[in-house]
PDB file of C-alpha atoms in Angstrom:
ATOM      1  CA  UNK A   1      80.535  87.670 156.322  1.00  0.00           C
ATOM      2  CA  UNK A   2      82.839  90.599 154.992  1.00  0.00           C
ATOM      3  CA  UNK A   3      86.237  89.542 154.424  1.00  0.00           C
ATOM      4  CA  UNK A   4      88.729  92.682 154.380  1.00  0.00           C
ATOM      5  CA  UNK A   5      92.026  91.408 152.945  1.00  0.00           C
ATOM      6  CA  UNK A   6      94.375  94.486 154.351  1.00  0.00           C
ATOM      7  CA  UNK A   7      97.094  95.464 151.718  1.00  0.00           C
ATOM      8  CA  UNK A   8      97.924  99.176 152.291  1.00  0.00           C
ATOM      9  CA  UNK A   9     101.130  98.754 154.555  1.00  0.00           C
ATOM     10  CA  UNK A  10     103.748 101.250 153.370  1.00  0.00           C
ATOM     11  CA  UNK A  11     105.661  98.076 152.510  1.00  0.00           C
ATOM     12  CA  UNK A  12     109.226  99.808 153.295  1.00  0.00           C
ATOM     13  CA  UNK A  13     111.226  96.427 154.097  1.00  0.00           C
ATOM     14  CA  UNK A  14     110.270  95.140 150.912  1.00  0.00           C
ATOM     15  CA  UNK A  15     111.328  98.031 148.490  1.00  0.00           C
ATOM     16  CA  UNK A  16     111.399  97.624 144.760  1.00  0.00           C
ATOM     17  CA  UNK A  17     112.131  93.762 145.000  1.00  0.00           C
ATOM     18  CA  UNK A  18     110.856  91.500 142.143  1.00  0.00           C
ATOM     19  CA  UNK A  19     110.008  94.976 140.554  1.00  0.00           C
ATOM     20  CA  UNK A  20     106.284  94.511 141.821  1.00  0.00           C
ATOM     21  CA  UNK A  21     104.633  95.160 145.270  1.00  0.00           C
ATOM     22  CA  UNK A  22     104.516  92.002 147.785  1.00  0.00           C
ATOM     23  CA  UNK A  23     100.991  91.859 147.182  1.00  0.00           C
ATOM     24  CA  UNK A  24     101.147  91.309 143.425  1.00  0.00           C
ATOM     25  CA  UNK A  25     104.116  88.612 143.612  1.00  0.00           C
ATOM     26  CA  UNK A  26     102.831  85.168 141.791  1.00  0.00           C
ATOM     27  CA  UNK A  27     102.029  81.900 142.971  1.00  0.00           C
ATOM     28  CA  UNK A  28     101.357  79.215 140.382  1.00  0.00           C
ATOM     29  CA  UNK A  29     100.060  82.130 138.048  1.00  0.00           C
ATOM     30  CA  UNK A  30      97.800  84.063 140.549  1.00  0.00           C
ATOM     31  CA  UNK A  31      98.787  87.372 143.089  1.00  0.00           C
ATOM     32  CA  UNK A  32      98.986  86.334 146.513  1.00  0.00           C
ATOM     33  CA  UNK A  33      95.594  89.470 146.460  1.00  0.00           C
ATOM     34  CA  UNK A  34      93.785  86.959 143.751  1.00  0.00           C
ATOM     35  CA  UNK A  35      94.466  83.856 145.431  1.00  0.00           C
ATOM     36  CA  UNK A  36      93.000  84.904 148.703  1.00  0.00           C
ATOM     37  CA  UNK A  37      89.883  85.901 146.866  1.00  0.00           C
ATOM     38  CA  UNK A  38      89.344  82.889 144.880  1.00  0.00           C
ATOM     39  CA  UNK A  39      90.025  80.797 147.977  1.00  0.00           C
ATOM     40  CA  UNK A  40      87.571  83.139 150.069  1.00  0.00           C
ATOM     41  CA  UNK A  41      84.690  82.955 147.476  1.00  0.00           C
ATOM     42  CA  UNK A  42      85.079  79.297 146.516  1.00  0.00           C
ATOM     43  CA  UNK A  43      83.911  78.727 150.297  1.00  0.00           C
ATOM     44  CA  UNK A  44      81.878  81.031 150.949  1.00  0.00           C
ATOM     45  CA  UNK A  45      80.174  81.777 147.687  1.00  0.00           C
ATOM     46  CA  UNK A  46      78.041  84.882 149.567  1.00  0.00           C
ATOM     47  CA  UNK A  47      81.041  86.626 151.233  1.00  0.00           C
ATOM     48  CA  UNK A  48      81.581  90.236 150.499  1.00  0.00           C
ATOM     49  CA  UNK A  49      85.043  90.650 149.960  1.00  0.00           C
ATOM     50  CA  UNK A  50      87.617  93.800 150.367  1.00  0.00           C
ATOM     51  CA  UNK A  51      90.543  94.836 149.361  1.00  0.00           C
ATOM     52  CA  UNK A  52      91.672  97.585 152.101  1.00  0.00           C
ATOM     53  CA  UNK A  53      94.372  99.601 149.624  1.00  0.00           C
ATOM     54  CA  UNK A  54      94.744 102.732 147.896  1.00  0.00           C
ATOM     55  CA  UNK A  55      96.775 101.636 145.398  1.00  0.00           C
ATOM     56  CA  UNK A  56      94.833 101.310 142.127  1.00  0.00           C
ATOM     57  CA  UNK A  57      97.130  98.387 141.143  1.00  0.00           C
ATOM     58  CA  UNK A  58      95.669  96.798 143.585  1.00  0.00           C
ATOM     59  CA  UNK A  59      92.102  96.392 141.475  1.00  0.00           C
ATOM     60  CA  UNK A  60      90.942  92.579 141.812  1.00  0.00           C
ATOM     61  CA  UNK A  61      88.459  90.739 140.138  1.00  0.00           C
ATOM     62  CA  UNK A  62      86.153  89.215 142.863  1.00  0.00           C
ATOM     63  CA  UNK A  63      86.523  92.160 145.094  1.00  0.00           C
ATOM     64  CA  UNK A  64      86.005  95.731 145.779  1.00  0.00           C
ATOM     65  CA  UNK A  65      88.933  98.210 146.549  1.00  0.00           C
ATOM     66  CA  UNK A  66      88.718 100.470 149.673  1.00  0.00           C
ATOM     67  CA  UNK A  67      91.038 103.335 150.296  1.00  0.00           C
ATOM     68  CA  UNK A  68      91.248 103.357 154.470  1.00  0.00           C
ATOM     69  CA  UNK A  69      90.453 106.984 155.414  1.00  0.00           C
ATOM     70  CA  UNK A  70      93.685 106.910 157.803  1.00  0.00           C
ATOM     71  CA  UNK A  71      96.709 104.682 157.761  1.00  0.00           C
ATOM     72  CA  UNK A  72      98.755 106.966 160.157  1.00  0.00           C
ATOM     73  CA  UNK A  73     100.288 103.962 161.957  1.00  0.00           C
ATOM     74  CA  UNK A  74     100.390  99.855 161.386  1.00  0.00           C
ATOM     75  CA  UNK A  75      97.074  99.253 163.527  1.00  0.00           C
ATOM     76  CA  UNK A  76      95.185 101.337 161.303  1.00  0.00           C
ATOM     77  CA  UNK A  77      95.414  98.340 158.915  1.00  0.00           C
ATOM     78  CA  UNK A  78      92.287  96.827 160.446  1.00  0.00           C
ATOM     79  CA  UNK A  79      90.214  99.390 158.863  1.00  0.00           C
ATOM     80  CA  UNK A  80      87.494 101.074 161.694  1.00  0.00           C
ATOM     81  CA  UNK A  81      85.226 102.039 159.219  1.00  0.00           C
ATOM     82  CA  UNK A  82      84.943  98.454 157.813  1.00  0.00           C
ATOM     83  CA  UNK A  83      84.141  96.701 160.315  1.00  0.00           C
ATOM     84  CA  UNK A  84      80.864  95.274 160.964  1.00  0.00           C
ATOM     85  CA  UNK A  85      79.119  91.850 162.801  1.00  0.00           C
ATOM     86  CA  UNK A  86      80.604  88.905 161.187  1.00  0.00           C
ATOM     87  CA  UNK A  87      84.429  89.984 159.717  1.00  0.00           C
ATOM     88  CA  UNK A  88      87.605  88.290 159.106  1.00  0.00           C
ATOM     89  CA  UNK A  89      90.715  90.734 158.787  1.00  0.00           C
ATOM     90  CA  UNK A  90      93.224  88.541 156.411  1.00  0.00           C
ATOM     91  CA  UNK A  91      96.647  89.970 155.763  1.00  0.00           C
ATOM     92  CA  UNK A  92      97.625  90.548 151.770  1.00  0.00           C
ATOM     93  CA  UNK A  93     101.147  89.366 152.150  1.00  0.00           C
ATOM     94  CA  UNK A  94     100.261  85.925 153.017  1.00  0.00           C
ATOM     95  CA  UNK A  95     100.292  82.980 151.568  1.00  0.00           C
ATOM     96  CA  UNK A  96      97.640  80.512 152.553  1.00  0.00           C
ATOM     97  CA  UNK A  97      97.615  76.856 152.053  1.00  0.00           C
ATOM     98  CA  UNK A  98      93.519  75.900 151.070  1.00  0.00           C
ATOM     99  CA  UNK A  99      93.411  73.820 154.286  1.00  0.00           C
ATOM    100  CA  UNK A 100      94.403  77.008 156.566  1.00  0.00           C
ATOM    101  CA  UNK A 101      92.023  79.343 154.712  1.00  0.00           C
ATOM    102  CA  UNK A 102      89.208  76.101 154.829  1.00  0.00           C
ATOM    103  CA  UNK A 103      89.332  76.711 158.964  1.00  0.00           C
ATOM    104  CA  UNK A 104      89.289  80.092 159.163  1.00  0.00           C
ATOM    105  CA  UNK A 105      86.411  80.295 157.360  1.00  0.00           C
ATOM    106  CA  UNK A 106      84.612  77.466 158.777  1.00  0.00           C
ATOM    107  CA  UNK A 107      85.222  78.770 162.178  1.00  0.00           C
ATOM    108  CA  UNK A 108      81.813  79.603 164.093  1.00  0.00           C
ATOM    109  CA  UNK A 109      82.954  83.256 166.018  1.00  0.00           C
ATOM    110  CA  UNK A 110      81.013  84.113 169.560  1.00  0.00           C
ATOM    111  CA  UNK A 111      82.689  87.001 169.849  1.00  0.00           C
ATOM    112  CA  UNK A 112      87.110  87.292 168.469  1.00  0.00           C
ATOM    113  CA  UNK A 113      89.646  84.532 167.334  1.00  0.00           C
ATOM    114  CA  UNK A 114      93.233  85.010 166.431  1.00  0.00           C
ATOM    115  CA  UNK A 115      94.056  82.361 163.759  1.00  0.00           C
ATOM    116  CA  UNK A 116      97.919  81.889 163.494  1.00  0.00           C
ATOM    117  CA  UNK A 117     100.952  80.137 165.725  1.00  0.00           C
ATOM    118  CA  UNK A 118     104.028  81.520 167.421  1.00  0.00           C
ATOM    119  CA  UNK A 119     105.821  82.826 164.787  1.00  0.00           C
ATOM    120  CA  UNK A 120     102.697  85.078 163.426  1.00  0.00           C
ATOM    121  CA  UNK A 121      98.886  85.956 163.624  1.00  0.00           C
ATOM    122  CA  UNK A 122      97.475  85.713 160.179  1.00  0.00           C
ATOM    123  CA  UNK A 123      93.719  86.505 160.434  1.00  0.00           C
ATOM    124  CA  UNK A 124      91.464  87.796 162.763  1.00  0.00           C
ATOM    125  CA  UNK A 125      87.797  86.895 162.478  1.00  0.00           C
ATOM    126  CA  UNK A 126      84.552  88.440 164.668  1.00  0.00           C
ATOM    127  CA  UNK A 127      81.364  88.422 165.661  1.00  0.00           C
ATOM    128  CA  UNK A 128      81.107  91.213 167.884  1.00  0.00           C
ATOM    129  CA  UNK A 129      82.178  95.426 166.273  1.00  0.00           C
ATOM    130  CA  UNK A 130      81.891  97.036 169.535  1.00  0.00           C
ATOM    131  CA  UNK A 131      84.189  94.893 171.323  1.00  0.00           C
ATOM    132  CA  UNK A 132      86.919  94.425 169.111  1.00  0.00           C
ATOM    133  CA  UNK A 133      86.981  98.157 168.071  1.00  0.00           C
ATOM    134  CA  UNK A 134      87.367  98.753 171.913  1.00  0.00           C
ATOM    135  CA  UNK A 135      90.549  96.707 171.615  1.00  0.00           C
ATOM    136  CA  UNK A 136      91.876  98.368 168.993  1.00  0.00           C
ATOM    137  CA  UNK A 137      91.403 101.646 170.367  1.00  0.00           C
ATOM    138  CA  UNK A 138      93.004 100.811 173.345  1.00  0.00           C
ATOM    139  CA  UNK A 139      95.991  99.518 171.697  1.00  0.00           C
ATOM    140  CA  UNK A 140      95.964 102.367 169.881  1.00  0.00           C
ATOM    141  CA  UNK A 141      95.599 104.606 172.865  1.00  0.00           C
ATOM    142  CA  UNK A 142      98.626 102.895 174.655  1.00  0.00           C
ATOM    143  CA  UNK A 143     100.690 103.077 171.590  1.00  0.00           C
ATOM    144  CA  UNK A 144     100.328 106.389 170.920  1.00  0.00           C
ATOM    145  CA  UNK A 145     101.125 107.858 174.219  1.00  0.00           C
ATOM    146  CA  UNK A 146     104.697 105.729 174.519  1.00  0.00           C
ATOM    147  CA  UNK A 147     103.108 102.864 176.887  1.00  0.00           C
ATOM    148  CA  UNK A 148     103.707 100.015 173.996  1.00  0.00           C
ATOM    149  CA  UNK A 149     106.530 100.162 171.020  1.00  0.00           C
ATOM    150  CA  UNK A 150     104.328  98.126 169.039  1.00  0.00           C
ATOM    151  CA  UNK A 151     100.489  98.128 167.564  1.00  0.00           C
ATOM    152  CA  UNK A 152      99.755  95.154 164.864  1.00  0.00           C
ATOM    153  CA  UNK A 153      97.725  91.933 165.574  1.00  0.00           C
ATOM    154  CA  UNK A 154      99.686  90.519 168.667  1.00  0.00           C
ATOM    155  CA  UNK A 155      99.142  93.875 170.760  1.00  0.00           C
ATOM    156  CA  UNK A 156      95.338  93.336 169.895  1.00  0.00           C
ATOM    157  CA  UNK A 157      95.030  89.836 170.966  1.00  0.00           C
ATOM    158  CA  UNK A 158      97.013  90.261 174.055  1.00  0.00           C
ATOM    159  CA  UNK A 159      94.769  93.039 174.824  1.00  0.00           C
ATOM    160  CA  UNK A 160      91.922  91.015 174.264  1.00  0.00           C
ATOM    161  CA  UNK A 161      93.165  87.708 176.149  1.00  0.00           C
ATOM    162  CA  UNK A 162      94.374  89.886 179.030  1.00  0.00           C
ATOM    163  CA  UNK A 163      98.453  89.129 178.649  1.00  0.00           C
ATOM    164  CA  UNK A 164     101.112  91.141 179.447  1.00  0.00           C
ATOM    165  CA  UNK A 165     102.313  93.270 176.386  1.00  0.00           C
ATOM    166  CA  UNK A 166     105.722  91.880 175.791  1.00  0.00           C
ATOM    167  CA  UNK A 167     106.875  89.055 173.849  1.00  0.00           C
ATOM    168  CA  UNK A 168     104.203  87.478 172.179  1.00  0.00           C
ATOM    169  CA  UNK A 169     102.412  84.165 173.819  1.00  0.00           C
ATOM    170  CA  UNK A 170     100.112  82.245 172.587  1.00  0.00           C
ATOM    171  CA  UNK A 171      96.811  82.079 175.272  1.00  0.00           C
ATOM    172  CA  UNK A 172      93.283  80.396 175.685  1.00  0.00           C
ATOM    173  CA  UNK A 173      91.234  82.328 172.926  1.00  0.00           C
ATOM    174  CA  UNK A 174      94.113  81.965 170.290  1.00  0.00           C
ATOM    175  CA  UNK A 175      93.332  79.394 167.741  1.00  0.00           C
ATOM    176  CA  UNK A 176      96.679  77.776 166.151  1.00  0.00           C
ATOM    177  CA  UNK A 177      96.745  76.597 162.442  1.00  0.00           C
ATOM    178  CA  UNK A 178      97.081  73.401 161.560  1.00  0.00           C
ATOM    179  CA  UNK A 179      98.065  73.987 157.851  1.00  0.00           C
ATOM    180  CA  UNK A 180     100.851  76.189 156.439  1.00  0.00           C
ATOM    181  CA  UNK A 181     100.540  79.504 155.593  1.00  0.00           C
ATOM    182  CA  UNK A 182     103.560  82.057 154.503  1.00  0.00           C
ATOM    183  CA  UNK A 183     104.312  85.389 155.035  1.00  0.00           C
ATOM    184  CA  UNK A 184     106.053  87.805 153.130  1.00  0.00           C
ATOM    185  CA  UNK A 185     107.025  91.221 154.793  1.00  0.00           C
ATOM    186  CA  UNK A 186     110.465  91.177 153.380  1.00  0.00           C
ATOM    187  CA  UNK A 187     112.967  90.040 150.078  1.00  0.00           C
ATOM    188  CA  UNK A 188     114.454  87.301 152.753  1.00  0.00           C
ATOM    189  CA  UNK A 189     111.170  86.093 153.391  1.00  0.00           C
ATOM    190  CA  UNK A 190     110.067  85.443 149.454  1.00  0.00           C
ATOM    191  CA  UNK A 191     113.362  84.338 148.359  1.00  0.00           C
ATOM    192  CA  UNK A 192     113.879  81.718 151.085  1.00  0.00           C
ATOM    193  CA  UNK A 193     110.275  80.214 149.936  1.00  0.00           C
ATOM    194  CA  UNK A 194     112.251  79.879 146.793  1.00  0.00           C
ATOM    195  CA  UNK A 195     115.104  78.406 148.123  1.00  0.00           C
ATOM    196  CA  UNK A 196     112.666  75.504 149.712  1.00  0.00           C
ATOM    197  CA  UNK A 197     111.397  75.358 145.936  1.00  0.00           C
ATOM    198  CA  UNK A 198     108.388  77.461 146.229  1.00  0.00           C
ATOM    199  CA  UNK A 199     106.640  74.924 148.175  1.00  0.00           C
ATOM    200  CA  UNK A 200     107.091  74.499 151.862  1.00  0.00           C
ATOM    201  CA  UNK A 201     103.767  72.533 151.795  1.00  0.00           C
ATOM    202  CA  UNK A 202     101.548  75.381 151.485  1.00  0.00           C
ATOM    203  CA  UNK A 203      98.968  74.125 148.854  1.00  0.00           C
TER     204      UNK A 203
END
């Protein structure tokens, strides 16, 4: 399995806050980037894991860097060129609780899940290249000629579970987490985990 954890958004809501990028903020002494990849290998001891970012910074023991030869719009985060049979697209800004990252990996794929709840997707996994770079291209496709105002994970899945693309639902092939994870696209975001004491039972 090749594990791409995708960390080259352009990361304009979150600015110069903490004075380092989102990625690189610190949980119990580890980047969010480091944690992922300790979680990732302590399960699957074989996995080959990547960090999709040219930012050298972004350099992380456990893992290869990969500069994504475009990054024109948000979609382009799930790097075409990396992806293979047997992937899992995790997103660099996230915190994940051991549990949540524990069923995402032990998930057997026949062909794309969406691991994640209402609020967010936070991983995509699959077993099948051909079908889920059709999806993206078509998103992409839409997107770029006006027909959606938005191209991340949620346009993917509803274009995958046949839904209407508007507000996001949660459908048949989605597959909600049971344990907490924690995303961080913005200062709010990071400094109300603080406010709930750095905790908010992600472990």
């Amino acid at each position: 399995m090749r594990y791409v954890i995708m960390a080259n958004g352009r990361g304009t809501r979150w600015g110069g806050h903490s004075g380092v990028p989102k990625h690189l903020i610190e949980f119990d002494g580890e980047t969010l980037l480091r944690r992922i990849v300790r979680q990732v290998s302590s399960l699957d001891p074989g996995a080959e894991i990547v960090i999709s970012a040219s930012n050298p910074l972004y350099e992380t023991e456990g893992a290869r860097r990969h500069t994504p030869k475009v990054n024109e719009i948000e979609l382009d985060r799930f790097v075409p060129e990396l992806i293979t049979d047997e992937i899992c697209f995790l997103y660099g800004d996230t915190l994940y609780s051991t549990p949540a990252i524990e069923q995402i990996v032990a998930t057997a794929t026949i062909e794309i899940d969406f691991f994640g709840d209402e609020r967010a997707i936070v991983a995509l996994k699959s077993s099948n290249s051909e079908l889920l770079l059709a999806h993206l291209g078509h998103v992409r496709t839409l997107f770029l000629a006006g027909e959606i105002a938005n191209c991340v994970g949620w346009q993917v899945y509803q274009s995958y579970d046949g839904l209407p693309f508007d507000e996001p639902q949660i459908g048949p092939r989605f597959r909600v987490l049971t344990h907490a994870t924690v995303g961080f696209n913005s200062p709010h975001e990071h400094e109300s985990f603080h406010d709930h004491d750095g905790r908010m039972g992600v472990r």
